[in-house]
């Protein structure tokens, strides 16, 4: 079995759902259920004996030791993090606690577990660290995309905390031999994305007739990847990635933010037309994010060359599926917006 951390968040939940759909291997899902954790995203796994949810914190070493001793996972896939750049600017403390101290605690627990294994179990154990392209900093308009050897130049408290966690993972490989792999991925989008991030925020605000806040001039560039493609890349690297290596994951879909917002509006105009006129009328330019990185772009050729991974979705197919998903899941959105999703655990599973 595998242990996933942060599996009630956006990417973790997609990963756990895909894992349950594509393998028979059980998953233990450890998540602290912060504001970003939503068990409603995993409702389809209720009663599935191959999914065990544990509410708990990755900074809790005693809990980690207990879980590892009880379940003896063959791999840990580490998603748990504070992930929102704007929140990291308002309050960096949680980012240091979870992303740095939490990753440290998990690495130490993983190391003790790995040392307790023998033979093939020890040789085949993996610690997969899920990280971000933001650790590489910001690119000029014409610079080549980030490769795995690009210097680390994080600019926000979020990206600095993720960079620190990447360095810890690297050091645990070089110093202790812990069998690690790391993936650094570009911006994800897709189902179950918390509507604090650009794409889901634009969809839910548009449907509610609220302003669509675009930071600064809206010409910052991100490289977008459909979340299921990120999940398939992680499965590939977990299965066949070389120990101690990092792999960039991206969709070759560089787009300025304003173009993303226009695309979302055009899809909504087609799929859920508003009698008041195009959703583009709601676009509102607001004060820029402090220290806003201008451009990210991922060179994912190493992953393609060495492991044969390529994304299944283009931006056009992925964004259409995403907008349709939000239209089809008004209850999920309403529960997130009302805060009712936080009652889901007690409603669904009892006290
Ligand atoms: P998210 O914020 O949606 O989910 C994070 C999950 O971690 C939540 O379920 C939360 O409850 C849990 N969590 C937070 N602190 C915890 C703690 N101390 N102990 C246990 N669980 C805790 O994040 P996401 O967008 O799904 O990102 C998942 C991972 O992927 C993160 O490590 C992030 O840095 C990385 N990443 C995200 C993107 C993206 O575009 N979203 C891109 C590249 C990499
Ligand atoms: O690049 C990978 C990263 O992508 C992940 O590591 C992070 O966890 C994830 O949150 C994401 O970070 P970004 O800061 O790029 O994502 P966000 O959706 O917050 O913003 C995307 C772009 O849109 C960014 O340039 C800021 C802008 N933006 C965002 C919001 C929420 C706006 O213009 N208006 C908004 O309201």
Tab-separated table of C-alpha atoms and ligand atoms in Angstrom:
chain	number	residue	atom	x	y	z
A	1	UNK	CA	0.000	0.000	0.000
A	2	UNK	CA	0.990	3.650	-0.313
A	3	UNK	CA	0.689	6.575	2.100
A	4	UNK	CA	-0.466	9.862	0.576
A	5	UNK	CA	-0.232	13.142	2.496
A	6	UNK	CA	-2.587	16.005	1.618
A	7	UNK	CA	-4.963	13.713	-0.262
A	8	UNK	CA	-8.025	15.820	0.564
A	9	UNK	CA	-6.612	18.846	-1.275
A	10	UNK	CA	-6.963	19.667	-4.951
A	11	UNK	CA	-4.179	17.599	-6.532
A	12	UNK	CA	-4.010	14.985	-3.758
A	13	UNK	CA	-7.725	14.195	-4.095
A	14	UNK	CA	-7.419	13.872	-7.871
A	15	UNK	CA	-4.416	11.598	-7.348
A	16	UNK	CA	-6.217	9.376	-4.820
A	17	UNK	CA	-9.320	9.133	-7.034
A	18	UNK	CA	-7.211	8.206	-10.071
A	19	UNK	CA	-5.180	5.749	-8.010
A	20	UNK	CA	-8.337	3.998	-6.795
A	21	UNK	CA	-9.643	3.903	-10.370
A	22	UNK	CA	-6.468	2.558	-11.970
A	23	UNK	CA	-4.889	0.223	-9.385
A	24	UNK	CA	-5.953	-2.279	-6.717
A	25	UNK	CA	-3.366	-1.001	-4.269
A	26	UNK	CA	-4.743	0.431	-1.002
A	27	UNK	CA	-4.076	4.058	-0.022
A	28	UNK	CA	-3.823	5.565	3.434
A	29	UNK	CA	-4.625	9.250	3.089
A	30	UNK	CA	-3.245	11.521	5.830
A	31	UNK	CA	-4.590	15.068	5.777
A	32	UNK	CA	-5.009	17.717	8.475
A	33	UNK	CA	-8.147	19.100	6.775
A	34	UNK	CA	-7.071	22.719	6.805
A	35	UNK	CA	-9.395	25.131	4.963
A	36	UNK	CA	-7.998	23.576	1.729
A	37	UNK	CA	-8.836	19.987	2.650
A	38	UNK	CA	-12.248	18.827	1.471
A	39	UNK	CA	-13.384	15.264	2.094
A	40	UNK	CA	-16.418	15.898	-0.077
A	41	UNK	CA	-14.025	15.637	-3.036
A	42	UNK	CA	-13.471	12.001	-2.000
A	43	UNK	CA	-17.151	11.185	-1.441
A	44	UNK	CA	-17.115	8.586	-4.233
A	45	UNK	CA	-14.609	6.544	-2.194
A	46	UNK	CA	-16.878	6.267	0.823
A	47	UNK	CA	-17.039	2.618	1.903
A	48	UNK	CA	-14.147	1.670	-0.378
A	49	UNK	CA	-11.950	-0.633	1.749
A	50	UNK	CA	-8.885	0.366	-0.294
A	51	UNK	CA	-9.086	3.991	0.924
A	52	UNK	CA	-8.363	4.781	4.578
A	53	UNK	CA	-8.621	8.426	5.593
A	54	UNK	CA	-6.713	9.636	8.650
A	55	UNK	CA	-7.189	13.181	9.914
A	56	UNK	CA	-3.797	14.264	11.185
A	57	UNK	CA	-0.868	16.579	10.801
A	58	UNK	CA	2.463	15.842	9.106
A	59	UNK	CA	4.242	17.691	11.919
A	60	UNK	CA	2.986	15.019	14.382
A	61	UNK	CA	5.907	12.575	14.541
A	62	UNK	CA	4.191	10.143	16.917
A	63	UNK	CA	1.213	9.842	14.561
A	64	UNK	CA	3.510	9.336	11.560
A	65	UNK	CA	5.449	6.591	13.364
A	66	UNK	CA	2.210	4.856	14.331
A	67	UNK	CA	0.809	4.987	10.785
A	68	UNK	CA	4.020	3.758	9.195
A	69	UNK	CA	4.377	0.888	11.685
A	70	UNK	CA	0.745	-0.133	11.256
A	71	UNK	CA	0.460	0.090	7.456
A	72	UNK	CA	4.070	-0.447	6.338
A	73	UNK	CA	3.651	1.467	3.066
A	74	UNK	CA	5.934	0.735	0.126
A	75	UNK	CA	5.862	4.435	-0.796
A	76	UNK	CA	4.962	7.875	0.527
A	77	UNK	CA	3.597	10.457	-1.910
A	78	UNK	CA	3.871	13.843	-0.236
A	79	UNK	CA	1.358	16.483	-1.380
A	80	UNK	CA	0.493	18.098	1.972
A	81	UNK	CA	1.385	21.786	1.959
A	82	UNK	CA	0.118	25.286	2.321
A	83	UNK	CA	-0.172	26.112	-1.375
A	84	UNK	CA	-1.610	29.591	-1.953
A	85	UNK	CA	0.883	32.380	-2.725
A	86	UNK	CA	-1.452	35.208	-1.632
A	87	UNK	CA	-2.051	33.564	1.753
A	88	UNK	CA	1.713	33.140	2.184
A	89	UNK	CA	2.105	36.910	1.785
A	90	UNK	CA	-0.519	37.625	4.468
A	91	UNK	CA	0.691	34.918	6.891
A	92	UNK	CA	3.902	33.026	6.124
A	93	UNK	CA	4.046	31.157	9.465
A	94	UNK	CA	1.805	28.255	8.444
A	95	UNK	CA	3.893	27.808	5.285
A	96	UNK	CA	7.096	27.388	7.263
A	97	UNK	CA	5.374	25.078	9.761
A	98	UNK	CA	3.838	22.706	7.223
A	99	UNK	CA	6.061	22.982	4.162
A	100	UNK	CA	9.403	23.104	5.980
A	101	UNK	CA	8.917	21.586	9.451
A	102	UNK	CA	6.242	19.183	8.200
A	103	UNK	CA	8.414	17.898	5.369
A	104	UNK	CA	11.349	17.557	7.773
A	105	UNK	CA	9.224	15.552	10.229
A	106	UNK	CA	7.882	13.344	7.452
A	107	UNK	CA	11.386	12.727	6.082
A	108	UNK	CA	12.625	11.673	9.512
A	109	UNK	CA	9.662	9.343	10.040
A	110	UNK	CA	10.127	7.948	6.518
A	111	UNK	CA	13.829	7.375	7.172
A	112	UNK	CA	13.138	5.440	10.379
A	113	UNK	CA	10.497	3.366	8.574
A	114	UNK	CA	12.813	2.695	5.609
A	115	UNK	CA	15.629	1.616	7.956
A	116	UNK	CA	13.257	-0.873	9.566
A	117	UNK	CA	12.627	-2.552	6.186
A	118	UNK	CA	14.759	-5.342	4.745
A	119	UNK	CA	15.498	-6.919	1.359
A	120	UNK	CA	13.238	-5.988	-1.545
A	121	UNK	CA	10.921	-3.946	0.712
A	122	UNK	CA	13.831	-1.681	1.589
A	123	UNK	CA	15.223	-1.539	-1.950
A	124	UNK	CA	11.836	-0.719	-3.491
A	125	UNK	CA	10.703	1.910	-0.951
A	126	UNK	CA	10.105	5.410	-2.396
A	127	UNK	CA	9.550	8.895	-0.950
A	128	UNK	CA	7.955	11.030	-3.691
A	129	UNK	CA	8.064	14.757	-2.990
A	130	UNK	CA	5.535	16.842	-4.938
A	131	UNK	CA	6.882	20.328	-5.612
A	132	UNK	CA	6.435	23.336	-7.823
A	133	UNK	CA	8.056	25.295	-10.654
A	134	UNK	CA	7.868	28.417	-8.433
A	135	UNK	CA	11.120	27.380	-6.707
A	136	UNK	CA	12.984	28.481	-9.868
A	137	UNK	CA	11.775	32.101	-9.613
A	138	UNK	CA	10.633	34.291	-12.481
A	139	UNK	CA	11.593	34.254	-16.195
A	140	UNK	CA	11.971	37.178	-18.591
A	141	UNK	CA	9.698	37.124	-21.644
A	142	UNK	CA	12.311	35.520	-23.890
A	143	UNK	CA	14.259	33.280	-21.475
A	144	UNK	CA	14.183	29.528	-22.106
A	145	UNK	CA	11.830	27.446	-19.966
A	146	UNK	CA	13.002	26.097	-16.572
A	147	UNK	CA	15.042	22.895	-16.773
A	148	UNK	CA	15.837	20.756	-13.716
A	149	UNK	CA	19.245	22.463	-13.425
A	150	UNK	CA	17.872	26.013	-13.303
A	151	UNK	CA	19.096	27.802	-10.133
A	152	UNK	CA	16.659	28.016	-7.231
A	153	UNK	CA	15.462	31.652	-6.936
A	154	UNK	CA	12.196	31.575	-4.960
A	155	UNK	CA	10.489	34.950	-4.521
A	156	UNK	CA	7.436	34.432	-2.291
A	157	UNK	CA	7.168	32.960	1.203
A	158	UNK	CA	5.311	30.040	-0.420
A	159	UNK	CA	7.978	29.313	-3.028
A	160	UNK	CA	10.776	29.828	-0.475
A	161	UNK	CA	9.150	27.263	1.827
A	162	UNK	CA	8.763	24.787	-1.057
A	163	UNK	CA	12.380	25.401	-2.112
A	164	UNK	CA	13.466	24.664	1.465
A	165	UNK	CA	11.489	21.419	1.423
A	166	UNK	CA	13.091	20.404	-1.906
A	167	UNK	CA	16.534	20.987	-0.389
A	168	UNK	CA	15.676	18.862	2.644
A	169	UNK	CA	14.512	16.019	0.400
A	170	UNK	CA	17.703	16.280	-1.644
A	171	UNK	CA	19.846	16.237	1.514
A	172	UNK	CA	18.041	13.185	2.932
A	173	UNK	CA	18.960	11.343	-0.276
A	174	UNK	CA	22.596	12.434	-0.363
A	175	UNK	CA	23.301	12.114	3.364
A	176	UNK	CA	21.144	9.189	4.455
A	177	UNK	CA	20.443	7.419	1.164
A	178	UNK	CA	16.658	7.745	1.599
A	179	UNK	CA	15.231	6.693	-1.803
A	180	UNK	CA	13.564	9.911	-2.948
A	181	UNK	CA	12.209	11.330	-6.200
A	182	UNK	CA	10.967	14.912	-6.653
A	183	UNK	CA	8.637	16.416	-9.254
A	184	UNK	CA	8.421	20.182	-9.907
A	185	UNK	CA	5.178	20.961	-11.670
A	186	UNK	CA	3.634	24.026	-13.291
A	187	UNK	CA	0.153	25.468	-12.553
A	188	UNK	CA	-2.537	22.796	-12.341
A	189	UNK	CA	-6.230	23.234	-13.090
A	190	UNK	CA	-9.213	20.898	-13.167
A	191	UNK	CA	-11.906	19.377	-10.913
A	192	UNK	CA	-11.970	19.999	-7.126
A	193	UNK	CA	-9.779	23.127	-7.361
A	194	UNK	CA	-10.423	25.439	-4.390
A	195	UNK	CA	-11.890	28.723	-5.668
A	196	UNK	CA	-9.123	30.902	-4.253
A	197	UNK	CA	-6.890	30.112	-7.264
A	198	UNK	CA	-7.213	31.906	-10.606
A	199	UNK	CA	-9.230	29.515	-12.796
A	200	UNK	CA	-11.836	28.255	-10.296
A	201	UNK	CA	-12.191	31.756	-8.800
A	202	UNK	CA	-12.983	33.182	-12.239
A	203	UNK	CA	-15.557	30.449	-12.941
A	204	UNK	CA	-17.417	30.734	-9.633
A	205	UNK	CA	-17.301	34.552	-9.531
A	206	UNK	CA	-18.581	34.803	-13.111
A	207	UNK	CA	-21.485	32.473	-12.360
A	208	UNK	CA	-22.319	34.577	-9.287
A	209	UNK	CA	-22.135	37.838	-11.312
A	210	UNK	CA	-19.204	39.032	-9.176
A	211	UNK	CA	-16.104	40.936	-10.390
A	212	UNK	CA	-13.286	38.894	-11.960
A	213	UNK	CA	-10.177	40.338	-10.234
A	214	UNK	CA	-7.131	40.447	-12.525
A	215	UNK	CA	-3.887	41.434	-10.781
A	216	UNK	CA	-1.858	44.282	-12.333
A	217	UNK	CA	-1.895	44.273	-16.143
A	218	UNK	CA	-2.883	40.592	-16.395
A	219	UNK	CA	0.133	39.857	-18.603
A	220	UNK	CA	1.868	37.514	-16.140
A	221	UNK	CA	2.447	34.151	-17.782
A	222	UNK	CA	1.805	30.722	-16.265
A	223	UNK	CA	2.248	27.261	-17.826
A	224	UNK	CA	-0.991	25.313	-17.323
A	225	UNK	CA	-1.365	21.543	-16.870
A	226	UNK	CA	-4.595	19.592	-16.450
A	227	UNK	CA	-4.463	18.003	-12.998
A	228	UNK	CA	-5.021	14.425	-14.249
A	229	UNK	CA	-1.871	14.797	-16.367
A	230	UNK	CA	0.068	15.832	-13.263
A	231	UNK	CA	-1.274	12.697	-11.536
A	232	UNK	CA	-0.176	10.454	-14.420
A	233	UNK	CA	3.290	12.030	-14.314
A	234	UNK	CA	3.565	11.324	-10.585
A	235	UNK	CA	2.518	7.700	-11.127
A	236	UNK	CA	5.188	7.372	-13.821
A	237	UNK	CA	7.975	8.930	-11.716
A	238	UNK	CA	6.962	6.927	-8.649
A	239	UNK	CA	7.145	3.717	-10.681
A	240	UNK	CA	10.257	4.353	-12.773
A	241	UNK	CA	11.965	7.589	-11.735
A	242	UNK	CA	15.671	7.432	-10.926
A	243	UNK	CA	16.523	7.782	-7.243
A	244	UNK	CA	17.572	11.264	-6.125
A	245	UNK	CA	16.441	12.786	-9.432
A	246	UNK	CA	14.047	15.677	-9.986
A	247	UNK	CA	11.645	15.825	-12.932
A	248	UNK	CA	9.904	18.928	-14.242
A	249	UNK	CA	6.246	18.416	-15.168
A	250	UNK	CA	4.444	20.832	-17.465
A	251	UNK	CA	1.961	21.112	-20.270
A	252	UNK	CA	3.758	23.391	-22.764
A	253	UNK	CA	0.784	25.732	-22.331
A	254	UNK	CA	2.158	29.169	-21.545
A	255	UNK	CA	-0.648	31.741	-21.341
A	256	UNK	CA	-0.987	35.259	-19.943
A	257	UNK	CA	-3.543	35.467	-17.129
A	258	UNK	CA	-5.832	37.795	-19.078
A	259	UNK	CA	-6.041	35.268	-21.907
A	260	UNK	CA	-7.019	32.584	-19.377
A	261	UNK	CA	-9.788	34.797	-18.017
A	262	UNK	CA	-11.027	35.570	-21.548
A	263	UNK	CA	-11.075	31.838	-22.351
A	264	UNK	CA	-13.083	31.033	-19.205
A	265	UNK	CA	-15.553	33.834	-20.046
A	266	UNK	CA	-15.930	32.624	-23.653
A	267	UNK	CA	-16.642	29.051	-22.519
A	268	UNK	CA	-19.200	30.247	-19.989
A	269	UNK	CA	-20.784	32.484	-22.661
A	270	UNK	CA	-21.208	29.338	-24.764
A	271	UNK	CA	-22.217	26.848	-22.043
A	272	UNK	CA	-24.210	29.063	-19.612
A	273	UNK	CA	-25.012	32.349	-21.431
A	274	UNK	CA	-25.926	35.263	-19.166
A	275	UNK	CA	-28.824	37.416	-20.424
A	276	UNK	CA	-26.958	40.443	-18.988
A	277	UNK	CA	-24.173	39.976	-21.592
A	278	UNK	CA	-20.726	38.415	-21.906
A	279	UNK	CA	-19.019	37.495	-18.640
A	280	UNK	CA	-16.071	39.584	-19.878
A	281	UNK	CA	-17.949	42.649	-18.632
A	282	UNK	CA	-17.064	41.498	-15.073
A	283	UNK	CA	-13.265	41.673	-15.596
A	284	UNK	CA	-11.813	44.134	-13.072
A	285	UNK	CA	-8.138	45.118	-12.873
A	286	UNK	CA	-6.988	45.222	-9.236
A	287	UNK	CA	-3.774	45.997	-7.338
A	288	UNK	CA	-0.973	43.608	-8.239
A	289	UNK	CA	0.297	40.836	-5.933
A	290	UNK	CA	3.468	42.026	-4.102
A	291	UNK	CA	6.604	40.503	-5.657
A	292	UNK	CA	4.460	38.958	-8.405
A	293	UNK	CA	6.520	36.555	-10.571
A	294	UNK	CA	6.177	37.623	-14.194
A	295	UNK	CA	6.570	34.342	-16.043
A	296	UNK	CA	6.903	30.607	-15.385
A	297	UNK	CA	7.573	28.052	-18.119
A	298	UNK	CA	8.478	24.393	-17.701
A	299	UNK	CA	10.765	22.363	-19.907
A	300	UNK	CA	9.408	18.842	-19.384
A	301	UNK	CA	11.651	17.113	-21.918
A	302	UNK	CA	13.580	15.088	-19.329
A	303	UNK	CA	10.381	13.367	-18.199
A	304	UNK	CA	9.402	12.691	-21.805
A	305	UNK	CA	12.857	11.492	-22.820
A	306	UNK	CA	13.561	9.277	-19.812
A	307	UNK	CA	10.122	7.995	-18.857
A	308	UNK	CA	8.043	8.612	-21.991
A	309	UNK	CA	5.482	10.829	-20.229
A	310	UNK	CA	3.468	13.368	-22.210
A	311	UNK	CA	0.239	15.125	-21.189
A	312	UNK	CA	-3.024	13.707	-22.542
A	313	UNK	CA	-4.901	17.030	-22.552
A	314	UNK	CA	-4.270	20.196	-24.521
A	315	UNK	CA	-5.233	23.433	-22.805
A	316	UNK	CA	-8.315	23.665	-25.028
A	317	UNK	CA	-9.642	20.210	-24.066
A	318	UNK	CA	-8.672	20.552	-20.396
A	319	UNK	CA	-10.194	23.968	-19.795
A	320	UNK	CA	-13.465	22.937	-21.466
A	321	UNK	CA	-13.689	19.864	-19.210
A	322	UNK	CA	-12.914	22.037	-16.198
A	323	UNK	CA	-15.568	24.674	-16.884
A	324	UNK	CA	-18.101	21.901	-17.575
A	325	UNK	CA	-17.120	20.172	-14.302
A	326	UNK	CA	-17.846	23.333	-12.298
A	327	UNK	CA	-21.192	23.744	-14.073
A	328	UNK	CA	-22.060	20.120	-13.260
A	329	UNK	CA	-20.976	20.328	-9.601
A	330	UNK	CA	-22.858	23.324	-8.267
A	331	UNK	CA	-23.345	21.525	-4.912
A	332	UNK	CA	-19.597	21.073	-4.399
A	333	UNK	CA	-19.063	24.779	-5.171
A	334	UNK	CA	-21.959	25.875	-2.933
A	335	UNK	CA	-20.645	23.809	-0.010
A	336	UNK	CA	-17.178	25.308	-0.422
A	337	UNK	CA	-18.562	28.824	-0.614
A	338	UNK	CA	-20.873	28.425	2.393
A	339	UNK	CA	-18.179	26.654	4.411
A	340	UNK	CA	-20.453	23.594	4.751
A	341	UNK	CA	-17.738	21.375	3.287
A	342	UNK	CA	-16.015	21.648	6.637
A	343	UNK	CA	-18.961	19.837	8.256
A	344	UNK	CA	-18.692	17.014	5.741
A	345	UNK	CA	-16.591	14.787	7.987
A	346	UNK	CA	-19.062	14.780	10.856
A	347	UNK	CA	-22.079	14.632	8.515
A	348	UNK	CA	-20.664	11.810	6.483
A	349	UNK	CA	-18.674	9.819	8.987
A	350	UNK	CA	-20.232	10.740	12.323
A	351	UNK	CA	-18.309	12.148	15.241
B	1	LIG	P1	-4.116	22.296	-1.638
B	1	LIG	O1	-3.877	23.521	-0.837
B	1	LIG	O2	-5.350	22.203	-2.477
B	1	LIG	O3	-4.123	21.018	-0.685
B	1	LIG	C1	-3.195	20.846	0.353
B	1	LIG	C2	-3.702	19.731	1.269
B	1	LIG	O4	-2.736	19.556	2.299
B	1	LIG	C3	-5.034	20.066	1.947
B	1	LIG	O5	-5.914	18.964	1.872
B	1	LIG	C4	-4.637	20.358	3.397
B	1	LIG	O6	-5.650	20.021	4.326
B	1	LIG	C5	-3.407	19.463	3.550
B	1	LIG	N1	-2.504	19.951	4.602
B	1	LIG	C6	-2.058	21.225	4.780
B	1	LIG	N2	-1.263	21.291	5.852
B	1	LIG	C7	-1.177	20.022	6.352
B	1	LIG	C8	-0.483	19.441	7.457
B	1	LIG	N3	0.287	20.193	8.266
B	1	LIG	N4	-0.616	18.110	7.663
B	1	LIG	C9	-1.383	17.354	6.845
B	1	LIG	N5	-2.080	17.850	5.810
B	1	LIG	C10	-1.971	19.178	5.552
B	1	LIG	O7	-2.819	22.106	-2.525
B	1	LIG	P2	-2.669	21.507	-3.999
B	1	LIG	O8	-2.889	22.594	-4.978
B	1	LIG	O9	-3.444	20.254	-4.098
B	1	LIG	O10	-1.108	21.188	-4.003
B	1	LIG	C11	-0.635	19.902	-3.546
B	1	LIG	C12	0.888	19.897	-3.632
B	1	LIG	O11	1.289	20.131	-4.977
B	1	LIG	C13	1.564	20.986	-2.797
B	1	LIG	O12	2.724	20.448	-2.240
B	1	LIG	C14	1.897	22.076	-3.812
B	1	LIG	O13	3.017	22.808	-3.406
B	1	LIG	C15	2.179	21.240	-5.033
B	1	LIG	N6	1.922	21.905	-6.326
B	1	LIG	C16	0.725	22.505	-6.582
B	1	LIG	C17	0.486	23.072	-7.841
B	1	LIG	C18	-0.838	23.728	-8.183
B	1	LIG	O14	-0.960	24.304	-9.260
B	1	LIG	N7	-1.859	23.646	-7.331
B	1	LIG	C19	1.478	22.998	-8.818
B	1	LIG	C20	2.701	22.393	-8.516
B	1	LIG	C21	2.903	21.819	-7.277
B	2	LIG	O1	3.255	27.293	-10.569
B	2	LIG	C1	2.745	26.347	-9.676
B	2	LIG	C2	1.978	27.049	-8.588
B	2	LIG	O2	0.760	27.492	-9.168
B	2	LIG	C3	1.718	26.163	-7.372
B	2	LIG	O3	2.926	25.816	-6.774
B	2	LIG	C4	0.824	26.897	-6.364
B	2	LIG	O4	0.515	26.041	-5.290
B	2	LIG	C5	-0.443	27.319	-7.075
B	2	LIG	O5	-1.277	28.048	-6.202
B	2	LIG	C6	-0.123	28.154	-8.301
B	2	LIG	O6	0.451	29.433	-7.919
B	2	LIG	P1	0.032	30.793	-8.660
B	2	LIG	O7	0.326	31.920	-7.778
B	2	LIG	O8	0.592	30.818	-10.042
B	2	LIG	O9	-1.548	30.509	-8.794
B	2	LIG	P2	-2.825	31.452	-8.601
B	2	LIG	O10	-3.993	30.682	-9.134
B	2	LIG	O11	-2.911	32.009	-7.232
B	2	LIG	O12	-2.519	32.632	-9.611
B	2	LIG	C7	-2.298	32.392	-10.998
B	2	LIG	C8	-1.987	33.713	-11.648
B	2	LIG	O13	-3.193	34.502	-11.650
B	2	LIG	C9	-0.954	34.529	-10.891
B	2	LIG	O14	-0.169	35.248	-11.840
B	2	LIG	C10	-1.782	35.509	-10.062
B	2	LIG	C11	-3.014	35.718	-10.924
B	2	LIG	N1	-4.273	35.980	-10.207
B	2	LIG	C12	-4.635	35.122	-9.218
B	2	LIG	C13	-5.799	35.319	-8.506
B	2	LIG	C14	-6.203	34.377	-7.395
B	2	LIG	C15	-5.069	37.057	-10.560
B	2	LIG	O15	-4.751	37.820	-11.483
B	2	LIG	N2	-6.236	37.257	-9.873
B	2	LIG	C16	-6.622	36.436	-8.836
B	2	LIG	O16	-7.687	36.697	-8.225
